[in-house]
Short mmCIF file of C-alpha atoms and ligand atoms in Angstrom, two decimals:
data_model
loop_
_atom_site.label_atom_id
_atom_site.label_comp_id
_atom_site.label_asym_id
_atom_site.label_seq_id
_atom_site.Cartn_x
_atom_site.Cartn_y
_atom_site.Cartn_z
CA MET A 1 43.67 -96.59 -110.94
CA ASP A 2 43.00 -96.62 -114.68
CA LEU A 3 41.95 -93.58 -116.70
CA GLU A 4 38.34 -94.57 -116.79
CA GLN A 5 38.14 -94.91 -113.04
CA LEU A 6 40.05 -91.71 -112.47
CA TRP A 7 37.69 -89.78 -114.71
CA HIS A 8 34.66 -91.40 -113.17
CA LEU A 9 35.77 -90.20 -109.74
CA THR A 10 36.61 -86.75 -111.09
CA LEU A 11 33.19 -86.37 -112.67
CA GLY A 12 31.60 -87.56 -109.46
CA GLU A 13 33.32 -84.71 -107.66
CA ILE A 14 32.57 -81.96 -110.12
CA GLU A 15 29.01 -83.10 -110.54
CA ILE A 16 28.35 -82.17 -106.93
CA GLN A 17 29.65 -78.67 -107.60
CA LEU A 18 27.70 -77.92 -110.77
CA SER A 19 24.04 -77.57 -111.48
CA ARG A 20 22.53 -80.63 -112.99
CA ALA A 21 21.91 -78.89 -116.31
CA ASN A 22 25.47 -77.66 -116.54
CA PHE A 23 26.90 -81.01 -115.75
CA ALA A 24 24.69 -82.75 -118.28
CA THR A 25 25.39 -80.19 -120.99
CA TRP A 26 29.12 -79.90 -120.69
CA LEU A 27 30.65 -82.85 -118.99
CA LYS A 28 28.43 -85.85 -119.14
CA ASN A 29 29.86 -87.08 -122.43
CA SER A 30 33.49 -86.35 -121.65
CA ARG A 31 36.22 -88.94 -121.34
CA LEU A 32 39.77 -89.08 -120.21
CA VAL A 33 41.53 -90.71 -123.11
CA ASP A 34 45.22 -90.56 -122.35
CA LYS A 35 47.96 -89.19 -120.15
CA LYS A 36 51.51 -88.45 -121.09
CA ASP A 37 54.27 -86.58 -119.24
CA GLY A 38 51.84 -84.99 -116.82
CA THR A 39 49.39 -83.91 -119.52
CA PHE A 40 45.95 -85.46 -119.30
CA TYR A 41 43.87 -85.55 -122.46
CA VAL A 42 40.16 -85.05 -122.13
CA ALA A 43 37.88 -85.73 -125.08
CA LEU A 44 34.66 -83.79 -125.56
CA PRO A 45 31.95 -84.33 -128.15
CA ASN A 46 32.20 -81.03 -130.01
CA ASN A 47 34.05 -77.76 -130.31
CA PHE A 48 31.50 -75.83 -128.37
CA ALA A 49 31.82 -78.11 -125.36
CA LYS A 50 35.58 -78.04 -125.71
CA GLU A 51 35.78 -74.27 -125.55
CA TRP A 52 33.33 -74.03 -122.74
CA VAL A 53 34.94 -76.65 -120.55
CA GLU A 54 38.39 -75.29 -121.31
CA ASN A 55 37.39 -71.81 -120.22
CA LYS A 56 35.16 -72.62 -117.32
CA TYR A 57 36.13 -75.83 -115.68
CA GLN A 58 39.76 -76.42 -116.56
CA LYS A 59 41.21 -75.24 -113.27
CA ASN A 60 38.64 -76.96 -111.19
CA LEU A 61 38.96 -80.23 -113.06
CA LEU A 62 42.73 -80.18 -112.85
CA GLY A 63 42.49 -79.61 -109.11
CA ILE A 64 40.28 -82.64 -108.73
CA VAL A 65 42.35 -84.84 -111.04
CA ARG A 66 45.41 -83.92 -108.99
CA THR A 67 43.85 -85.15 -105.79
CA PHE A 68 43.65 -88.56 -107.43
CA ASP A 69 46.88 -88.51 -109.40
CA ASP A 70 49.53 -86.04 -108.35
CA SER A 71 51.52 -86.49 -111.53
CA ALA A 72 48.89 -84.34 -113.29
CA ARG A 73 50.34 -81.02 -114.49
CA LYS A 74 47.90 -79.90 -117.09
CA LEU A 75 44.72 -80.84 -118.92
CA GLU A 76 44.32 -80.73 -122.65
CA PHE A 77 40.96 -80.82 -124.32
CA LEU A 78 40.17 -82.25 -127.67
CA VAL A 79 37.18 -82.91 -129.81
CA ALA A 80 36.40 -86.55 -130.16
CA ASN A 81 35.70 -86.67 -133.86
CA GLY A 82 39.17 -85.32 -134.51
CA GLU A 83 38.27 -81.82 -135.71
CA VAL A 84 40.96 -80.44 -133.51
CA GLY A 85 44.65 -81.30 -133.92
CA ALA A 86 45.30 -85.01 -133.72
CA PRO A 87 46.24 -85.88 -130.16
CA PRO A 88 48.76 -88.48 -129.17
CA ALA A 89 45.84 -90.15 -127.45
CA LYS A 90 44.21 -91.12 -130.67
CA LYS A 91 46.15 -94.27 -131.24
CA ALA A 92 45.99 -95.36 -127.67
CA ALA A 93 42.29 -94.85 -127.34
CA GLY A 94 41.43 -97.01 -130.32
CA ALA A 95 38.41 -97.10 -132.50
CA ASP A 96 35.63 -96.16 -130.10
CA PHE A 97 37.37 -92.87 -129.55
CA ASN A 98 35.77 -91.63 -132.78
CA LYS A 99 32.34 -92.57 -131.62
CA LEU A 100 32.55 -90.53 -128.49
CA ASP A 101 29.65 -88.25 -129.28
CA ARG A 102 27.37 -91.24 -129.32
CA ILE A 103 28.51 -92.73 -126.07
CA ASP A 104 26.53 -92.25 -122.92
CA PHE A 105 28.03 -91.53 -119.59
CA GLU A 106 27.98 -95.11 -118.44
CA PHE A 107 30.65 -97.21 -120.02
CA LYS A 108 29.56 -100.75 -120.62
CA THR A 109 26.12 -99.93 -121.86
CA ASP A 110 24.57 -102.54 -124.13
CA PRO A 111 24.22 -100.78 -127.48
CA GLU A 112 20.98 -102.50 -128.34
CA THR A 113 19.04 -101.93 -125.13
CA ASN A 114 21.06 -98.97 -123.77
CA LEU A 115 20.98 -100.78 -120.44
CA ASN A 116 23.92 -100.70 -118.11
CA PRO A 117 24.48 -104.06 -116.43
CA ARG A 118 25.70 -102.28 -113.31
CA TYR A 119 22.11 -101.59 -112.32
CA THR A 120 20.57 -104.73 -110.89
CA LEU A 121 17.70 -105.52 -108.58
CA LYS A 122 20.12 -107.38 -106.38
CA SER A 123 22.24 -104.29 -105.73
CA PHE A 124 19.18 -102.16 -105.07
CA VAL A 125 18.72 -101.74 -101.34
CA VAL A 126 15.09 -101.74 -100.28
CA GLY A 127 13.69 -99.83 -97.29
CA SER A 128 10.54 -97.99 -96.37
CA SER A 129 11.29 -95.09 -98.75
CA ASN A 130 11.31 -97.28 -101.83
CA GLU A 131 9.63 -100.57 -100.96
CA LEU A 132 6.47 -99.70 -102.81
CA ALA A 133 8.45 -98.77 -105.90
CA TYR A 134 10.39 -101.99 -105.61
CA ALA A 135 7.28 -104.11 -105.20
CA ALA A 136 5.68 -102.40 -108.17
CA ALA A 137 8.82 -103.01 -110.23
CA SER A 138 8.70 -106.69 -109.36
CA ALA A 139 5.05 -106.83 -110.37
CA VAL A 140 5.82 -105.21 -113.71
CA ILE A 141 8.57 -107.74 -114.36
CA LYS A 142 6.12 -110.58 -113.78
CA ASP A 143 3.32 -109.10 -115.82
CA ILE A 144 4.88 -107.25 -118.70
CA GLY A 145 2.64 -104.89 -120.61
CA THR A 146 -0.68 -105.79 -119.11
CA LYS A 147 -1.65 -104.77 -115.60
CA TYR A 148 0.63 -101.93 -114.71
CA ASN A 149 0.89 -99.90 -117.85
CA PRO A 150 2.42 -97.40 -117.87
CA PHE A 151 4.55 -97.72 -114.78
CA PHE A 152 5.45 -94.22 -113.61
CA ILE A 153 8.05 -93.69 -110.92
CA TYR A 154 9.07 -90.35 -109.50
CA GLY A 155 11.36 -88.92 -106.83
CA GLY A 156 14.21 -86.46 -106.14
CA VAL A 157 17.70 -86.42 -107.59
CA GLY A 158 20.01 -89.30 -106.76
CA LEU A 159 17.38 -91.48 -105.09
CA GLY A 160 17.64 -94.47 -107.38
CA LYS A 161 15.12 -93.92 -110.19
CA THR A 162 17.56 -94.65 -112.98
CA HIS A 163 18.92 -97.58 -111.04
CA LEU A 164 15.49 -99.12 -110.56
CA VAL A 165 14.13 -98.62 -114.08
CA GLN A 166 17.33 -99.98 -115.60
CA ALA A 167 17.26 -102.90 -113.19
CA ILE A 168 13.77 -103.76 -114.43
CA GLY A 169 15.11 -103.81 -117.97
CA ASN A 170 18.10 -105.94 -117.01
CA GLU A 171 15.95 -108.36 -115.08
CA ILE A 172 13.51 -108.76 -117.96
CA ARG A 173 16.40 -109.30 -120.30
CA ALA A 174 17.86 -111.95 -118.02
CA ARG A 175 14.59 -113.80 -117.61
CA HIS A 176 13.50 -113.85 -121.22
CA GLN A 177 16.83 -113.68 -123.03
CA ASN A 178 16.22 -112.22 -126.44
CA LYS A 179 12.53 -112.92 -126.62
CA VAL A 180 11.51 -109.75 -124.85
CA ARG A 181 13.31 -106.62 -125.98
CA PRO A 182 13.62 -103.71 -123.58
CA LYS A 183 15.01 -100.34 -124.59
CA TYR A 184 16.16 -97.64 -122.21
CA VAL A 185 16.35 -94.02 -123.27
CA PRO A 186 16.84 -90.78 -121.36
CA SER A 187 14.14 -88.39 -122.53
CA GLU A 188 16.75 -85.93 -123.82
CA ARG A 189 17.98 -88.63 -126.14
CA PHE A 190 14.47 -89.30 -127.32
CA THR A 191 14.08 -85.60 -128.05
CA SER A 192 17.32 -85.37 -129.96
CA ASP A 193 16.36 -88.42 -132.01
CA ILE A 194 13.08 -86.79 -132.95
CA VAL A 195 14.84 -83.59 -133.93
CA TRP A 196 17.34 -85.59 -135.95
CA GLY A 197 14.56 -87.57 -137.63
CA ILE A 198 12.74 -84.44 -138.65
CA ARG A 199 15.82 -82.65 -139.87
CA ASN A 200 17.04 -85.59 -141.90
CA LYS A 201 13.63 -86.68 -143.07
CA ARG A 202 14.11 -90.00 -141.34
CA MET A 203 11.13 -89.98 -139.00
CA GLU A 204 10.10 -93.42 -140.17
CA ASP A 205 13.39 -94.85 -138.91
CA MET A 206 12.90 -93.14 -135.59
CA LYS A 207 9.37 -94.42 -135.29
CA ARG A 208 10.52 -97.94 -135.92
CA LYS A 209 13.35 -97.59 -133.46
CA TYR A 210 11.02 -96.79 -130.60
CA ARG A 211 7.98 -98.80 -131.56
CA ASP A 212 9.78 -101.99 -132.32
CA VAL A 213 10.41 -102.89 -128.67
CA ASP A 214 8.55 -104.77 -125.95
CA VAL A 215 9.49 -102.58 -123.03
CA LEU A 216 10.22 -98.89 -123.50
CA ILE A 217 11.90 -97.18 -120.56
CA ILE A 218 11.99 -93.40 -120.69
CA ASP A 219 14.10 -91.78 -118.00
CA ASP A 220 13.54 -88.22 -116.72
CA ILE A 221 10.41 -87.55 -118.75
CA GLN A 222 10.10 -84.06 -117.20
CA PHE A 223 12.55 -82.85 -119.84
CA ILE A 224 10.13 -83.38 -122.69
CA GLY A 225 7.49 -81.11 -121.11
CA GLY A 226 6.92 -78.15 -123.43
CA LYS A 227 8.72 -79.63 -126.43
CA GLU A 228 5.74 -79.93 -128.70
CA LYS A 229 7.03 -82.10 -131.50
CA THR A 230 8.60 -84.49 -129.05
CA GLU A 231 5.47 -84.74 -126.96
CA GLU A 232 3.43 -85.33 -130.07
CA GLU A 233 5.72 -88.12 -131.22
CA PHE A 234 5.91 -89.58 -127.76
CA PHE A 235 2.15 -89.61 -127.55
CA HIS A 236 1.90 -91.64 -130.74
CA THR A 237 4.68 -93.96 -129.69
CA PHE A 238 2.97 -94.40 -126.37
CA ASN A 239 -0.34 -95.30 -127.98
CA ALA A 240 1.20 -97.66 -130.47
CA LEU A 241 3.01 -99.55 -127.72
CA TYR A 242 0.11 -99.44 -125.32
CA GLU A 243 -2.35 -100.82 -127.80
CA ASN A 244 -0.02 -103.70 -128.50
CA ASN A 245 0.36 -104.53 -124.82
CA LYS A 246 3.94 -103.39 -124.71
CA GLN A 247 5.20 -102.17 -121.36
CA ILE A 248 6.03 -98.50 -120.86
CA ILE A 249 8.14 -97.44 -117.91
CA ILE A 250 8.66 -93.80 -117.12
CA SER A 251 10.71 -91.95 -114.52
CA SER A 252 10.47 -88.32 -113.52
CA ASP A 253 11.66 -86.01 -110.79
CA ARG A 254 8.03 -85.13 -109.99
CA PRO A 255 4.53 -86.56 -110.41
CA PRO A 256 2.74 -86.10 -113.76
CA GLN A 257 0.44 -83.36 -112.50
CA SER A 258 3.48 -81.26 -111.53
CA ILE A 259 5.12 -81.24 -114.95
CA PRO A 260 3.60 -77.92 -115.87
CA THR A 261 3.84 -77.95 -119.65
CA LEU A 262 3.02 -81.58 -120.13
CA GLU A 263 0.19 -81.94 -122.60
CA GLU A 264 -3.06 -82.87 -120.95
CA ARG A 265 -3.55 -86.01 -123.01
CA LEU A 266 -0.14 -87.33 -122.02
CA ARG A 267 -0.73 -86.51 -118.40
CA SER A 268 -3.97 -88.40 -118.34
CA ARG A 269 -2.29 -91.36 -120.04
CA PHE A 270 0.31 -91.43 -117.30
CA GLU A 271 -2.30 -91.13 -114.61
CA GLY A 272 -4.08 -94.15 -116.04
CA GLY A 273 -1.21 -96.41 -115.02
CA LEU A 274 0.60 -97.23 -111.83
CA ILE A 275 2.32 -94.27 -110.16
CA VAL A 276 4.76 -94.70 -107.27
CA ASP A 277 7.29 -92.46 -105.62
CA ILE A 278 10.72 -92.92 -104.06
CA GLY A 279 11.56 -90.87 -100.98
CA TYR A 280 14.67 -90.17 -98.93
CA PRO A 281 16.28 -93.25 -97.45
CA GLU A 282 16.15 -93.53 -93.67
CA TYR A 283 19.26 -94.10 -91.58
CA GLU A 284 19.22 -97.90 -91.57
CA MET A 285 18.81 -97.95 -95.28
CA ARG A 286 21.69 -95.54 -95.76
CA VAL A 287 23.86 -97.85 -93.70
CA ALA A 288 22.73 -100.80 -95.82
CA ILE A 289 23.49 -98.91 -99.02
CA ILE A 290 26.97 -98.01 -97.79
CA LYS A 291 27.65 -101.60 -96.83
CA GLY A 292 26.40 -102.80 -100.18
CA LYS A 293 28.69 -100.42 -102.04
CA LEU A 294 31.65 -101.43 -99.90
CA GLN A 295 30.98 -105.06 -100.58
CA GLU A 296 30.65 -104.43 -104.30
CA ALA A 297 33.98 -102.67 -104.26
CA ASP A 298 35.49 -105.24 -101.92
CA ARG A 299 36.43 -102.64 -99.30
CA ARG A 300 36.02 -102.35 -95.57
CA LEU A 301 35.46 -99.37 -93.29
CA ASP A 302 35.03 -98.99 -89.54
CA GLU A 303 31.48 -99.12 -88.27
CA ALA A 304 32.06 -95.70 -86.72
CA VAL A 305 32.99 -94.26 -90.12
CA ILE A 306 29.97 -95.84 -91.77
CA ASP A 307 27.83 -94.33 -89.05
CA VAL A 308 29.24 -90.84 -89.66
CA VAL A 309 28.61 -91.05 -93.39
CA ALA A 310 25.10 -92.40 -92.92
CA ARG A 311 24.27 -89.69 -90.39
CA ARG A 312 25.62 -86.83 -92.43
CA VAL A 313 24.63 -87.60 -96.02
CA LYS A 314 20.88 -87.96 -96.10
CA LYS A 315 19.22 -86.79 -99.22
CA ASN A 316 21.11 -88.15 -102.16
CA VAL A 317 22.53 -91.62 -102.65
CA ARG A 318 24.84 -90.35 -105.37
CA GLU A 319 26.42 -87.94 -102.90
CA LEU A 320 26.73 -90.75 -100.44
CA GLU A 321 28.69 -92.69 -103.03
CA GLY A 322 30.83 -89.64 -103.72
CA VAL A 323 31.77 -89.33 -100.07
CA LEU A 324 32.53 -93.04 -99.85
CA ASN A 325 34.79 -92.87 -102.88
CA LYS A 326 36.64 -90.02 -101.33
CA ILE A 327 37.12 -91.81 -98.04
CA ILE A 328 38.40 -94.92 -99.76
CA PHE A 329 40.70 -92.78 -101.81
CA TYR A 330 42.17 -91.12 -98.72
CA GLN A 331 42.64 -94.46 -97.12
CA GLU A 332 44.24 -96.22 -100.04
CA LYS A 333 46.08 -93.67 -102.09
CA LYS A 334 46.98 -91.20 -99.42
CA GLN A 335 47.45 -93.85 -96.76
CA VAL A 336 45.49 -91.80 -94.26
CA GLU A 337 43.87 -93.77 -91.53
CA VAL A 338 40.26 -92.69 -91.82
CA THR A 339 38.74 -92.42 -88.37
CA ALA A 340 35.29 -91.07 -87.63
CA LYS A 341 36.88 -87.68 -87.09
CA VAL A 342 38.71 -87.72 -90.41
CA ALA A 343 35.50 -88.82 -92.11
CA GLU A 344 33.72 -85.81 -90.57
CA GLU A 345 36.40 -83.56 -92.00
CA ILE A 346 36.15 -85.10 -95.44
CA ILE A 347 32.39 -84.60 -95.38
CA ASP A 348 32.74 -81.02 -94.12
CA LYS A 349 34.99 -80.29 -97.04
CA ALA A 350 32.62 -81.87 -99.52
CA ILE A 351 29.76 -79.84 -98.11
CA GLN A 352 31.78 -76.64 -98.24
CA ASN A 353 32.60 -77.36 -101.87
CA SER A 354 28.99 -77.65 -102.78
CA ALA A 355 28.10 -74.63 -100.66
CA ARG A 356 30.61 -72.63 -102.65
CA ARG A 357 28.16 -72.97 -105.44
CA VAL A 358 26.14 -70.08 -106.68
CA THR A 359 23.88 -68.15 -104.30
CA ASP A 360 20.53 -66.54 -104.99
CA SER A 361 21.85 -63.03 -104.46
CA GLN A 362 24.59 -63.63 -107.02
CA ILE A 363 21.93 -64.61 -109.51
CA LEU A 364 19.70 -61.62 -108.83
CA LYS A 365 22.62 -59.23 -108.95
CA ALA A 366 23.91 -60.62 -112.24
CA VAL A 367 20.46 -60.46 -113.84
CA ALA A 368 19.89 -56.89 -112.68
CA GLU A 369 23.30 -55.82 -113.94
CA PHE A 370 22.90 -57.55 -117.25
CA PHE A 371 19.57 -55.89 -117.99
CA ASN A 372 20.65 -52.64 -116.45
CA ILE A 373 17.87 -52.40 -113.90
CA THR A 374 17.96 -52.33 -110.10
CA MET A 375 17.50 -55.27 -107.73
CA ALA A 376 14.46 -53.43 -106.41
CA ASP A 377 12.96 -53.40 -109.93
CA LEU A 378 13.41 -57.14 -110.09
CA ALA A 379 11.38 -57.79 -106.97
CA SER A 380 8.84 -55.03 -107.69
CA HIS A 381 5.38 -55.47 -109.20
CA ASN A 382 6.23 -53.18 -112.08
CA ARG A 383 4.79 -54.57 -115.32
CA ARG A 384 6.95 -52.77 -117.85
CA LYS A 385 8.42 -55.18 -120.38
CA GLU A 386 11.97 -54.04 -119.53
CA VAL A 387 11.40 -55.39 -116.04
CA VAL A 388 9.08 -58.31 -116.64
CA GLU A 389 11.45 -60.34 -118.76
CA PRO A 390 14.45 -59.94 -116.46
CA ARG A 391 12.23 -60.97 -113.55
CA GLN A 392 11.22 -64.09 -115.39
CA VAL A 393 14.83 -64.79 -116.27
CA ALA A 394 15.75 -64.43 -112.60
CA MET A 395 13.11 -66.96 -111.59
CA TYR A 396 14.22 -69.28 -114.36
CA LEU A 397 17.82 -69.12 -113.15
CA LEU A 398 16.89 -69.58 -109.49
CA ARG A 399 15.17 -72.78 -110.46
CA ASP A 400 17.71 -73.92 -113.02
CA MET A 401 20.91 -73.18 -111.13
CA LEU A 402 19.86 -73.69 -107.53
CA GLU A 403 17.24 -76.35 -108.16
CA LEU A 404 14.89 -74.49 -105.83
CA SER A 405 11.29 -75.58 -105.55
CA TYR A 406 8.74 -73.32 -107.23
CA PRO A 407 7.35 -72.07 -103.92
CA SER A 408 10.83 -70.99 -102.80
CA VAL A 409 11.55 -69.36 -106.15
CA GLY A 410 8.29 -67.46 -105.77
CA GLU A 411 9.07 -66.52 -102.21
CA LYS A 412 12.43 -65.01 -103.14
CA MET A 413 10.70 -62.79 -105.68
CA GLY A 414 7.64 -61.94 -103.61
CA ARG A 415 5.43 -64.02 -105.91
CA ASP A 416 3.41 -67.17 -105.55
CA HIS A 417 4.48 -70.52 -106.94
CA THR A 418 2.18 -70.39 -109.97
CA THR A 419 3.96 -67.25 -111.14
CA ALA A 420 7.27 -69.01 -110.63
CA ILE A 421 6.12 -71.98 -112.68
CA HIS A 422 4.77 -69.75 -115.40
CA SER A 423 8.00 -67.74 -115.55
CA PHE A 424 10.18 -70.80 -115.69
CA GLU A 425 8.13 -72.36 -118.46
CA LYS A 426 7.92 -69.16 -120.41
CA ILE A 427 11.67 -68.63 -120.42
CA ASN A 428 12.28 -72.30 -121.06
CA GLN A 429 10.12 -72.12 -124.15
CA GLU A 430 11.75 -68.90 -125.26
CA ILE A 431 15.13 -70.51 -124.99
CA ASN A 432 13.94 -73.39 -127.09
CA LYS A 433 12.76 -71.20 -129.90
CA ASN A 434 14.72 -67.99 -129.59
CA SER A 435 18.44 -68.37 -129.49
CA SER A 436 19.13 -64.74 -128.63
CA LEU A 437 17.55 -65.11 -125.20
CA GLY A 438 19.41 -68.40 -124.82
CA GLN A 439 22.65 -66.60 -125.58
CA LYS A 440 21.84 -63.86 -123.08
CA ILE A 441 21.20 -66.46 -120.42
CA LEU A 442 24.51 -68.13 -121.13
CA LEU A 443 26.23 -64.78 -120.69
CA ILE A 444 24.44 -64.16 -117.42
CA LYS A 445 25.40 -67.58 -116.14
CA ASP A 446 28.90 -66.84 -117.14
CA ALA A 447 28.88 -63.63 -115.12
CA ILE A 448 27.46 -65.51 -112.15
CA TYR A 449 30.21 -68.10 -112.26
CA LYS A 450 32.84 -65.38 -112.45
CA SER A 451 31.40 -63.42 -109.54
P1 LIG B 1 18.23 -90.87 -109.86
O1 LIG B 1 18.05 -91.46 -111.22
O2 LIG B 1 17.01 -90.98 -109.01
O3 LIG B 1 18.77 -89.46 -109.88
P2 LIG B 1 20.22 -92.92 -109.61
O4 LIG B 1 19.41 -94.11 -109.94
O5 LIG B 1 21.15 -92.42 -110.65
O6 LIG B 1 19.31 -91.73 -109.09
O7 LIG B 1 21.03 -93.24 -108.26
C1 LIG B 1 22.19 -92.54 -107.90
C2 LIG B 1 23.22 -93.52 -107.38
O8 LIG B 1 22.78 -94.08 -106.16
C3 LIG B 1 23.43 -94.69 -108.33
O9 LIG B 1 24.80 -95.02 -108.34
C4 LIG B 1 22.61 -95.80 -107.71
O10 LIG B 1 23.18 -97.07 -107.99
C5 LIG B 1 22.67 -95.48 -106.24
N1 LIG B 1 21.45 -95.87 -105.52
C6 LIG B 1 20.31 -95.16 -105.42
N2 LIG B 1 19.38 -95.81 -104.70
C7 LIG B 1 19.95 -96.97 -104.34
C8 LIG B 1 19.50 -98.09 -103.56
N3 LIG B 1 18.27 -98.14 -103.03
N4 LIG B 1 20.36 -99.12 -103.40
C9 LIG B 1 21.59 -99.09 -103.92
N5 LIG B 1 22.08 -98.07 -104.65
C10 LIG B 1 21.27 -97.02 -104.87
MG1 LIG B 2 18.38 -90.64 -113.06
#
């Protein structure tokens, strides 16, 4: 196994254990750049990430790396742009090592379109949960920029949104060569480009970058909700493209009307296009996905093992892939014969790992302790400021760390879902403009992880 593969598997494991936000913030842009005498060198984009990962995830990461390569003795972290002592890895890793902070998680991304060739229509398994989305995607490919504009696709985590929207881009690219130019961008990247453009007085460059395309694909649009400047710029970009019959493709984890802070004018733009959702894959489809992945990787597994995996892992195709990787790893590297029973055990362990994640009572306790109030205060209807803010923070963290739905967040706090939405948005906005609350929240999270 090469370093890239090893790290890919490691991230796949730890991703299941962390909240989405934590994973994206701290580990998404990491890379394993070298190993030498049992020391594995991990590059991170900046000092802040380095310190954080070193303190928080070192042990866990080493544990995972070891399951794949038992020569691993320790991990060393370094900053990719070389701020921190020059590592022996530098030579080995070559030139792109310095560009790490600009590299996305996927490796062979085309720098011009940001598309990853791994995502194709051919490898996308279609079943009743996504056939409408697939049909709509095919229609968009045939009729770029006219009938189905914008194309808005939504659904839960790990259900294939990124795969499908990138596949549309790749397919368009393949059919029209360089005549039609798609560009893929995660909405966080769009936001950071806007911020960069404003700060460096280079907004014109940014405008050109996003308006000078034929198909703009924005992934996970929910993250721009509430970021005013970004929404403003996106609105103008949207209009400019739309008026010129350029195709806009958007993905989100929820429908437009459920992105609470999304500006009304954007929402109504989205609702003017074609909106489709992707649901959970049914059993037959899960089997087909597993078989597809096995074929891609040129591997074979017993039907009974495939059945176990398909029965047990239901709600997230990414997790399904994680379990498959693990099974293949046991089979090949550890030479374990994976029977249905062994597969069950592997899955049990994976589930336990993710269950060892944070619980709601840990969150509530940490918030109460941090603000020096009681748990009863948190759930009470007391409107004193000393209690209101912690309560909102608690709801924010329940949503952020546990990915609970708003109704369940509300339920845990004896509130309705609109209060939960309001609290989440309020704190989210505060964090964006007031770093002291952001700092406090980091400290609370820290306490939760230590508990
Ligand atoms: P999302 O963006 O919705 O969170 P992704 O598109 O990243 O999900 O999908 C997660 C993983 O599952 C990816 O590796 C993707 O290739 C795979 N996947 C999801 N849906 C399908 C499908 N219908 N057929 C094949 N692979 C899929
Ligand atoms: Mg995605």
